[in-house]
CSV table of N, CA and C in Angstrom, one decimal:
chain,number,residue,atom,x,y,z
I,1,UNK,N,0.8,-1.2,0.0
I,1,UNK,CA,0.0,0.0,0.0
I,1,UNK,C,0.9,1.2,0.0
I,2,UNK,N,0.6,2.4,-0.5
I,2,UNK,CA,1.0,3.5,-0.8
I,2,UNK,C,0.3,4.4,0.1
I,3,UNK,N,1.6,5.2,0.2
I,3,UNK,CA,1.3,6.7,1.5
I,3,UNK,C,1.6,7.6,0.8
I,4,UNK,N,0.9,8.8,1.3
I,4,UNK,CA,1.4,9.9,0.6
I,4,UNK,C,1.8,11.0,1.7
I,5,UNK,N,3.0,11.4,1.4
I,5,UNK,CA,3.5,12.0,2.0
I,5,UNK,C,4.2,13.6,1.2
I,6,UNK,N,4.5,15.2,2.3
I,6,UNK,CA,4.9,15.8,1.6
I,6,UNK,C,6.3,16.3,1.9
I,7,UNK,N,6.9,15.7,0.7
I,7,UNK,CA,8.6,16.0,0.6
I,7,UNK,C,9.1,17.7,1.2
I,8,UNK,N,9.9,17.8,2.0
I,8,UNK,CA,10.8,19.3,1.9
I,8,UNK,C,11.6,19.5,1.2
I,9,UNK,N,12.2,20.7,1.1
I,9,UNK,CA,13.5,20.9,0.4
I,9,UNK,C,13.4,21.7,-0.8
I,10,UNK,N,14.2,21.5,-1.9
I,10,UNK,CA,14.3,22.7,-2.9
I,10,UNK,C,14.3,24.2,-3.0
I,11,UNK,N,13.1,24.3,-2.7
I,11,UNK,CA,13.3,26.0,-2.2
I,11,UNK,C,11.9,26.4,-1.2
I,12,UNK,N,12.3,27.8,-1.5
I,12,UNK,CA,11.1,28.1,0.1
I,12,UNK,C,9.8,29.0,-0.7
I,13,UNK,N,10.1,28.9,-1.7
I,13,UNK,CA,8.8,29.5,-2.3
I,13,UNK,C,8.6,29.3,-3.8
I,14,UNK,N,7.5,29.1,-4.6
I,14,UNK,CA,7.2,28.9,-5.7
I,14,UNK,C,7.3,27.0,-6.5
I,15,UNK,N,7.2,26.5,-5.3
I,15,UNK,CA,7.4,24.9,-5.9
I,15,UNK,C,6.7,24.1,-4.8
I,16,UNK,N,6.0,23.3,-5.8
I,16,UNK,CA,5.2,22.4,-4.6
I,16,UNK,C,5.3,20.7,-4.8
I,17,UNK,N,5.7,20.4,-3.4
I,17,UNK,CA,6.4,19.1,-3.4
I,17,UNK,C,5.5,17.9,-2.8
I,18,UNK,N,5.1,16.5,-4.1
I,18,UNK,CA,4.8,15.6,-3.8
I,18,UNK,C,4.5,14.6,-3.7
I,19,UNK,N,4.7,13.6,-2.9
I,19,UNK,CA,5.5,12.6,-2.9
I,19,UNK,C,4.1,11.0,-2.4
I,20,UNK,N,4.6,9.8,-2.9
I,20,UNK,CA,4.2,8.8,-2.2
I,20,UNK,C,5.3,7.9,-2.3
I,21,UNK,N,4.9,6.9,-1.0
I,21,UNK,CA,6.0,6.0,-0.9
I,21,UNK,C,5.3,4.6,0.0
I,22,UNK,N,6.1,3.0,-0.4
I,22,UNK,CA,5.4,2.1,0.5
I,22,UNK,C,6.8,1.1,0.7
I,23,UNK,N,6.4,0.5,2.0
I,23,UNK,CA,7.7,-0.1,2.7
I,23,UNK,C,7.5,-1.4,2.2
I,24,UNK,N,8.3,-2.3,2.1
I,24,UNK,CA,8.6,-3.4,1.4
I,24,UNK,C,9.2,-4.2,2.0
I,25,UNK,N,9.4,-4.5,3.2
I,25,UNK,CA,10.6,-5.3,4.4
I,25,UNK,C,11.4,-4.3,4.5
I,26,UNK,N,12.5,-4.3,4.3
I,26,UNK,CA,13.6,-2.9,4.2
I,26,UNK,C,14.2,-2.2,3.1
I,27,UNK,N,12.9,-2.3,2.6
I,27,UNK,CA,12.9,-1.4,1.3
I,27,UNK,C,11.9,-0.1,1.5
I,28,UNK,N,12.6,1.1,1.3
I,28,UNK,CA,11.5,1.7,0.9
I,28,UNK,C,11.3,2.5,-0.4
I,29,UNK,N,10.0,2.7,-1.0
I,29,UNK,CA,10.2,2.8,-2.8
I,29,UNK,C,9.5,4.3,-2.7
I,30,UNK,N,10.0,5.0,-3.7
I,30,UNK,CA,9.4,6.6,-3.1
I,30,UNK,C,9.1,6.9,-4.7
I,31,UNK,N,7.7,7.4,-4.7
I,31,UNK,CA,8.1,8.8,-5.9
I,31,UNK,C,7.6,10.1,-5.6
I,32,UNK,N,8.7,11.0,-6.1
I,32,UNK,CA,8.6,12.8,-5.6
I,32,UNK,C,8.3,13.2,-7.2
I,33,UNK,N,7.4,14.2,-6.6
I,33,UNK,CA,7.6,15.1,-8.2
I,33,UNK,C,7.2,16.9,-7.4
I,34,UNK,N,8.5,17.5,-8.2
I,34,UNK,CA,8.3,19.0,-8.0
I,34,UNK,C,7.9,19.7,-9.4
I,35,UNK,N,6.3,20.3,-8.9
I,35,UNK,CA,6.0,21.2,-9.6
I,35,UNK,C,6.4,22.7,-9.4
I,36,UNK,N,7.6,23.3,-10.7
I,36,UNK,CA,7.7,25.2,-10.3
I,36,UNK,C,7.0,26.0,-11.0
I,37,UNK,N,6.0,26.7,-9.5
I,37,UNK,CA,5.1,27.5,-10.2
I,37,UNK,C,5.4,29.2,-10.5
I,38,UNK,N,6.8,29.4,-10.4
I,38,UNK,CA,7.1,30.8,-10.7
I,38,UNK,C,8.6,30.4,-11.0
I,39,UNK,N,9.7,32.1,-10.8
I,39,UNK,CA,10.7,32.2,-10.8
I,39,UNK,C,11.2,31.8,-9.7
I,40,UNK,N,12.7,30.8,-9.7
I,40,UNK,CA,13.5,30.4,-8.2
I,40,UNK,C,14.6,31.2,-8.2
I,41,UNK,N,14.5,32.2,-7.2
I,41,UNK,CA,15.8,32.9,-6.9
I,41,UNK,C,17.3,31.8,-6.2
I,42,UNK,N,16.2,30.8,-5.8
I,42,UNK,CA,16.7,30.3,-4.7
I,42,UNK,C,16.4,28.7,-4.7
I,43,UNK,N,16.3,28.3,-6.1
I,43,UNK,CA,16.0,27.2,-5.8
I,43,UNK,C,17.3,26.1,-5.2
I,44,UNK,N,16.9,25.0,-4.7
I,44,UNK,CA,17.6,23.6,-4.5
I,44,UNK,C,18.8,24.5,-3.0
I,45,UNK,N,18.2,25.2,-2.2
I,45,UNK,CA,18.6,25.5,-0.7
I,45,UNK,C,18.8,23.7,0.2
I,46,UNK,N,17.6,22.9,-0.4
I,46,UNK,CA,17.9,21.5,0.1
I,46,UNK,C,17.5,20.6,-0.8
I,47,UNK,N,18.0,19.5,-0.8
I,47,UNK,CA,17.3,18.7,-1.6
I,47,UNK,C,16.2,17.8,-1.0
I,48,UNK,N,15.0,18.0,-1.7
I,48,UNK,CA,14.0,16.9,-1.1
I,48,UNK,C,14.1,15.9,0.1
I,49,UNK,N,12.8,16.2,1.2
I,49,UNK,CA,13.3,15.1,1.9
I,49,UNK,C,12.7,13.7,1.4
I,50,UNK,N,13.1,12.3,2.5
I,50,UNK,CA,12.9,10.9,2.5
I,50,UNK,C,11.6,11.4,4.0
I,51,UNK,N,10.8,10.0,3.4
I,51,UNK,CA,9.7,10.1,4.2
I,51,UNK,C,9.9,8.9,5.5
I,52,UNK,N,11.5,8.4,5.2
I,52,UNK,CA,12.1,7.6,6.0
I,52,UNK,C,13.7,7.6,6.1
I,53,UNK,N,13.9,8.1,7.6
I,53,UNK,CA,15.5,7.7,7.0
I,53,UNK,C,16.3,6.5,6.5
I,54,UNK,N,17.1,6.7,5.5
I,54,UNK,CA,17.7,5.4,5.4
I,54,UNK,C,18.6,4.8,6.1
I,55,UNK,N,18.7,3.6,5.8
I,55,UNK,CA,19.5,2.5,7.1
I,55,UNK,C,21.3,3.0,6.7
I,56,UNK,N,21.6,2.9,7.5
I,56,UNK,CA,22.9,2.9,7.9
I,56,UNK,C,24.1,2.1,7.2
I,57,UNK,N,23.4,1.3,7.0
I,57,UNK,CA,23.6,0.1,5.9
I,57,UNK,C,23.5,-0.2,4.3
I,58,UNK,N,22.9,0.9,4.3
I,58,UNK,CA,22.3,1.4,2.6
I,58,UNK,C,23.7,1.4,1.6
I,59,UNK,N,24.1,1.1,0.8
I,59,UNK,CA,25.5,1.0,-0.3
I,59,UNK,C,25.7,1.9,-0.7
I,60,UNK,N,25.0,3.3,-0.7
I,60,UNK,CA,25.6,4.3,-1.2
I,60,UNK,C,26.4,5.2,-0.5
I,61,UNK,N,26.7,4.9,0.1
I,61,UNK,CA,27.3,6.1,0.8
I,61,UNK,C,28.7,6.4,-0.2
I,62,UNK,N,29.1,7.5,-0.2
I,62,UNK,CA,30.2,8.0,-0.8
I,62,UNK,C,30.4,7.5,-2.3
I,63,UNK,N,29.1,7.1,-2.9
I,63,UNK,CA,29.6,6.4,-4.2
I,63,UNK,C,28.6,7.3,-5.2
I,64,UNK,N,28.9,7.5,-6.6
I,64,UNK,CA,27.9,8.1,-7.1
I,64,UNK,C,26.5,7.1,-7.6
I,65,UNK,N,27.0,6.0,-7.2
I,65,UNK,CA,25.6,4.8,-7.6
I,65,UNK,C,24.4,5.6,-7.3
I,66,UNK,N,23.3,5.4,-8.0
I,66,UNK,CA,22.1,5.8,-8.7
I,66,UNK,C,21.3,5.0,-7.6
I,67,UNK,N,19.9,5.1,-7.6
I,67,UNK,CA,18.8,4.8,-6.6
I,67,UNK,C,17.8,4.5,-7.3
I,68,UNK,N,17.8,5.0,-8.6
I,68,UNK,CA,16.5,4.9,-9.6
I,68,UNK,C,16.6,5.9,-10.5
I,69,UNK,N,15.8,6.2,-11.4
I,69,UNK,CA,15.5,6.7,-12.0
I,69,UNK,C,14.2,8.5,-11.8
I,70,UNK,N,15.4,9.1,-12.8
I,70,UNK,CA,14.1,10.6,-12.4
I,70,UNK,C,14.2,11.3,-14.0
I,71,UNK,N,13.8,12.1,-14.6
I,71,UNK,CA,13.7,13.2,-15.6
I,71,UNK,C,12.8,14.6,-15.1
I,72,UNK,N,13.1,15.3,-16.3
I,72,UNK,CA,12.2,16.8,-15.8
I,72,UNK,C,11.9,17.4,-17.7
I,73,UNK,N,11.0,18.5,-16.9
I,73,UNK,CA,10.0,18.8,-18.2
I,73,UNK,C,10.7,20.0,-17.8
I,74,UNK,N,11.0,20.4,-18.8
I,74,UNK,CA,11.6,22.4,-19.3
I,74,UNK,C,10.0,22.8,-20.1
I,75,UNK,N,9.5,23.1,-19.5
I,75,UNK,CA,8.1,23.8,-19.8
I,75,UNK,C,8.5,24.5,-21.1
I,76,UNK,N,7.7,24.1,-22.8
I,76,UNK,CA,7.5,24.2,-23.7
I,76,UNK,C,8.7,23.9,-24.9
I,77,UNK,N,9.7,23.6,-24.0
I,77,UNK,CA,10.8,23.3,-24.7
I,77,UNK,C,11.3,21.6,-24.9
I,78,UNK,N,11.3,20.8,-23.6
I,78,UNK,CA,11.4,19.6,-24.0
I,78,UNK,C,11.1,18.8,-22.7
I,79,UNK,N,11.1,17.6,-22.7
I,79,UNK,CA,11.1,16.5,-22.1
I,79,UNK,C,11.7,15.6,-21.9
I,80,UNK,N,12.8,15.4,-20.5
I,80,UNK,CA,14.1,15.0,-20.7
I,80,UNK,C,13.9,14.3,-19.8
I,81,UNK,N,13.9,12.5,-20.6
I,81,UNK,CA,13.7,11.1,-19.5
I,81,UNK,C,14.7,10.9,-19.1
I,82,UNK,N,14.6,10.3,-18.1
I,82,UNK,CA,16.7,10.1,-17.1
I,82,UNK,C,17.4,10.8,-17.4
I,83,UNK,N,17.3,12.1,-17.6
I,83,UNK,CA,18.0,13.3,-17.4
I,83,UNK,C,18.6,13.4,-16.4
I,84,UNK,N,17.9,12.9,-14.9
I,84,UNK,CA,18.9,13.4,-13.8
I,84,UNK,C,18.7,11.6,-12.9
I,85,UNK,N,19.7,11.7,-11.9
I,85,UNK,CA,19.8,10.7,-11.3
I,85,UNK,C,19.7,10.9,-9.5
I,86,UNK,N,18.5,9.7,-8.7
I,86,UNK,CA,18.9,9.7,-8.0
I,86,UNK,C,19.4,9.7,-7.0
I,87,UNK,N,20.0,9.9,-6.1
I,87,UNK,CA,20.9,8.9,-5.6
I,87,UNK,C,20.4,9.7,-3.6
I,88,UNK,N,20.3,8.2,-3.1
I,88,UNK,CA,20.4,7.7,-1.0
I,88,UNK,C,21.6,7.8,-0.4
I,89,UNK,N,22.3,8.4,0.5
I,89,UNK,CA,23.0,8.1,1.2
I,89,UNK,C,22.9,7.3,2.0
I,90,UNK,N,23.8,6.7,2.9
I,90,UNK,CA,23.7,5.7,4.2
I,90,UNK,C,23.0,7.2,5.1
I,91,UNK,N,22.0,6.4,5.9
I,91,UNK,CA,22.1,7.4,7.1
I,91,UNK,C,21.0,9.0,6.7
I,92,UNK,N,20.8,8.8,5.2
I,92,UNK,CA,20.6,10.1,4.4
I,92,UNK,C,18.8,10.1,4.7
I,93,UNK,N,18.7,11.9,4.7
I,93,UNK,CA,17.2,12.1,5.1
I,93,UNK,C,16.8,12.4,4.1
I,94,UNK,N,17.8,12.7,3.0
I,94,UNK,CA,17.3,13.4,2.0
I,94,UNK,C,17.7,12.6,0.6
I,95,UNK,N,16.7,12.8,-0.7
I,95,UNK,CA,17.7,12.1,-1.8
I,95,UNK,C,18.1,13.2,-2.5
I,96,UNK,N,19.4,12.7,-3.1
I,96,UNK,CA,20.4,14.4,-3.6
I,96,UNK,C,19.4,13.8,-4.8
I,97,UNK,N,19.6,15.0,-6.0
I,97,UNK,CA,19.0,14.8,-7.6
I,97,UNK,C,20.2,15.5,-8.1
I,98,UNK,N,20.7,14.5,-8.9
I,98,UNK,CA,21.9,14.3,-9.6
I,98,UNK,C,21.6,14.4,-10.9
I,99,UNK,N,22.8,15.7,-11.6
I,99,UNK,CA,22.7,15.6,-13.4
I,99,UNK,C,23.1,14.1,-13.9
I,100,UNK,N,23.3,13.5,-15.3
I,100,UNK,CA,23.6,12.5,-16.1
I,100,UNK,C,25.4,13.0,-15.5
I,101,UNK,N,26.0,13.9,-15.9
I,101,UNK,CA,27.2,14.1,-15.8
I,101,UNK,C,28.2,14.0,-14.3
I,102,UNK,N,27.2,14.0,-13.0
I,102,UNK,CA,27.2,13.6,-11.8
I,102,UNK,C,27.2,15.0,-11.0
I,103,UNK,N,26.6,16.1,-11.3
I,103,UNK,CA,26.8,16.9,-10.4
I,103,UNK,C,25.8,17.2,-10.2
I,104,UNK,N,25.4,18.0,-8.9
I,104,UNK,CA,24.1,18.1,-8.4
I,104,UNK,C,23.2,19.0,-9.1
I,105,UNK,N,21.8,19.1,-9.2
I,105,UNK,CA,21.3,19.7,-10.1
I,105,UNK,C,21.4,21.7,-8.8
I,106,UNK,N,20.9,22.8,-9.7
I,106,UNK,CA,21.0,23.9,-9.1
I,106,UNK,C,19.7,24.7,-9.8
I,107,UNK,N,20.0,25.9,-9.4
I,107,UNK,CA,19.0,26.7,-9.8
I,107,UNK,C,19.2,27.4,-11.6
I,108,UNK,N,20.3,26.6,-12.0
I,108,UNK,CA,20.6,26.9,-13.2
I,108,UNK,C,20.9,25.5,-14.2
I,109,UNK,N,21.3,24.7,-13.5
I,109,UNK,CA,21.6,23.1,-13.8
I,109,UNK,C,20.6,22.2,-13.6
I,110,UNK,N,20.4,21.3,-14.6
I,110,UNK,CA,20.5,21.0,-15.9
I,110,UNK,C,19.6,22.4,-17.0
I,111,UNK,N,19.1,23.3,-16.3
I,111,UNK,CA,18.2,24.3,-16.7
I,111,UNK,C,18.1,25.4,-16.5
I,112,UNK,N,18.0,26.5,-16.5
I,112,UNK,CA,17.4,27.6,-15.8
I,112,UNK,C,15.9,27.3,-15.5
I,113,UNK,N,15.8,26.6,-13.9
I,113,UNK,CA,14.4,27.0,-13.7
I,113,UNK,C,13.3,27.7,-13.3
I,114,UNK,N,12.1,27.2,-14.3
I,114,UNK,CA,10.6,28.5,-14.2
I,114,UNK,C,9.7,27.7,-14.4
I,115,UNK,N,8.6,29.0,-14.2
I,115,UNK,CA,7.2,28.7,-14.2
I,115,UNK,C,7.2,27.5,-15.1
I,116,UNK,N,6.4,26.5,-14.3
I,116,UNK,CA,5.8,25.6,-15.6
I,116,UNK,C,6.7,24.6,-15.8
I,117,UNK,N,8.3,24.6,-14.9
I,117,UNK,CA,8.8,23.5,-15.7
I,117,UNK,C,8.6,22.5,-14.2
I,118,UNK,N,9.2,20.8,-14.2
I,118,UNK,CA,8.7,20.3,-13.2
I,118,UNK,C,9.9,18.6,-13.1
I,119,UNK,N,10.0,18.3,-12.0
I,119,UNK,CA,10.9,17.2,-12.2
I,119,UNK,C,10.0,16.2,-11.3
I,120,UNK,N,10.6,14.9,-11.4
I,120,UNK,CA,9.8,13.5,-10.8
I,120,UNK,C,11.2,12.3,-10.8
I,121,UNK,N,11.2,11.9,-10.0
I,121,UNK,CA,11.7,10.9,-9.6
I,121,UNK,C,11.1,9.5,-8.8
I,122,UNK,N,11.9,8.3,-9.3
I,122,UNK,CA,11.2,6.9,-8.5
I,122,UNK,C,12.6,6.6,-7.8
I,123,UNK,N,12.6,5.9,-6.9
I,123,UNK,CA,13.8,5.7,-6.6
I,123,UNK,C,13.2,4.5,-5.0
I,124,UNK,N,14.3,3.3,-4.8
I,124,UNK,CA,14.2,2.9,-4.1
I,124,UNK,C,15.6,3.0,-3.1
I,125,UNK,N,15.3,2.6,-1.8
I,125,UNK,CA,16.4,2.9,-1.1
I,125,UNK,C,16.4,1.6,0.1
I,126,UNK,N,17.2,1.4,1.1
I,126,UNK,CA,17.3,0.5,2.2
I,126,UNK,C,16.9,1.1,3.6
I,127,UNK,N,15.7,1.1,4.2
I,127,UNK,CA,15.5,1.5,6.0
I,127,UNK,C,16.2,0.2,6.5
C-alpha cells in the first residue's frame, strides 16, 4: 500500500512538493515530483526530503551509484527522460537529484528554472 506524503527541500517558495511511498521489508520505494510554479531565486537551498531515513547500511554512501531513476519537463521546450539521477546516502534524510554528468542539479543546472517547468523521480532505497 501506498502513503502519501509531503517531501521538503528545494526552495522556500514557488514549488510544490509531492511525494508517495510504500515499505517493502527494508525497502523503501518513493516517488517525488516538483511542480515550479514561478521564478527560483533560490532554488535547490535542500534537496527533497525521504519520508524515511535510510538504514545505515544502505550501499551508497560516498559512491555516485544511482537509486533509480528521475527526468524533468523544461516547460515548452522539452522532455528529458533520465536526465537526472537519484541517488540515497547511508544514514541520508534526503535524496540528492543528480545531473547524467554527476553533479548536483541547481538553480541553473541542468536548466534555468521556471514557471511551468517540473521534475519526478522513482527511486528505491534500504530503511
Amino acid at each position: 500500500q501506498y502513503f502519501n506524503y509531503t517531501p521538503t527541500g528545494i526552495a522556500s517558495s514557488n514549488v510544490t512538493l509531492t511525494g508517495r511511498f510504500k515499505v517493502t521489508g527494508r525497502e523503501c520505494r518513493c516517488y517525488i515530483n516538483v511542480a515550479i510554479s514561478g521564478s527560483l531565486a533560490a532554488i535547490f537551498t535542500t534537496q527533497p526530503s525521504l519520508p524515511i531515513t535510510a538504514s545505515a547500511n544502505h550501499f551508497e554512501t560516498g559512491t555516485p551509484a544511482q537509486s533509480g531513476v528521475a527526468g524533468y519537463n523544461d516547460s515548452g521546450t522539452a522532455v528529458v527522460l533520465y536526465g537526472l539521477s537519484p541517488r540515497v546516502d547511508a544514514s541520508g534524510t534526503v535524496v540528492t537529484l543528480m545531473t547524467t554528468a554527476g553533479g548536483t542539479i541547481s538553480a541553473t543546472v541542468p536548466i534555468t528554472w521556471a514557471n511551468g517547468d517540473s521534475i519526478s523521480a522513482n527511486f528505491v532505497y534500504e530503511i
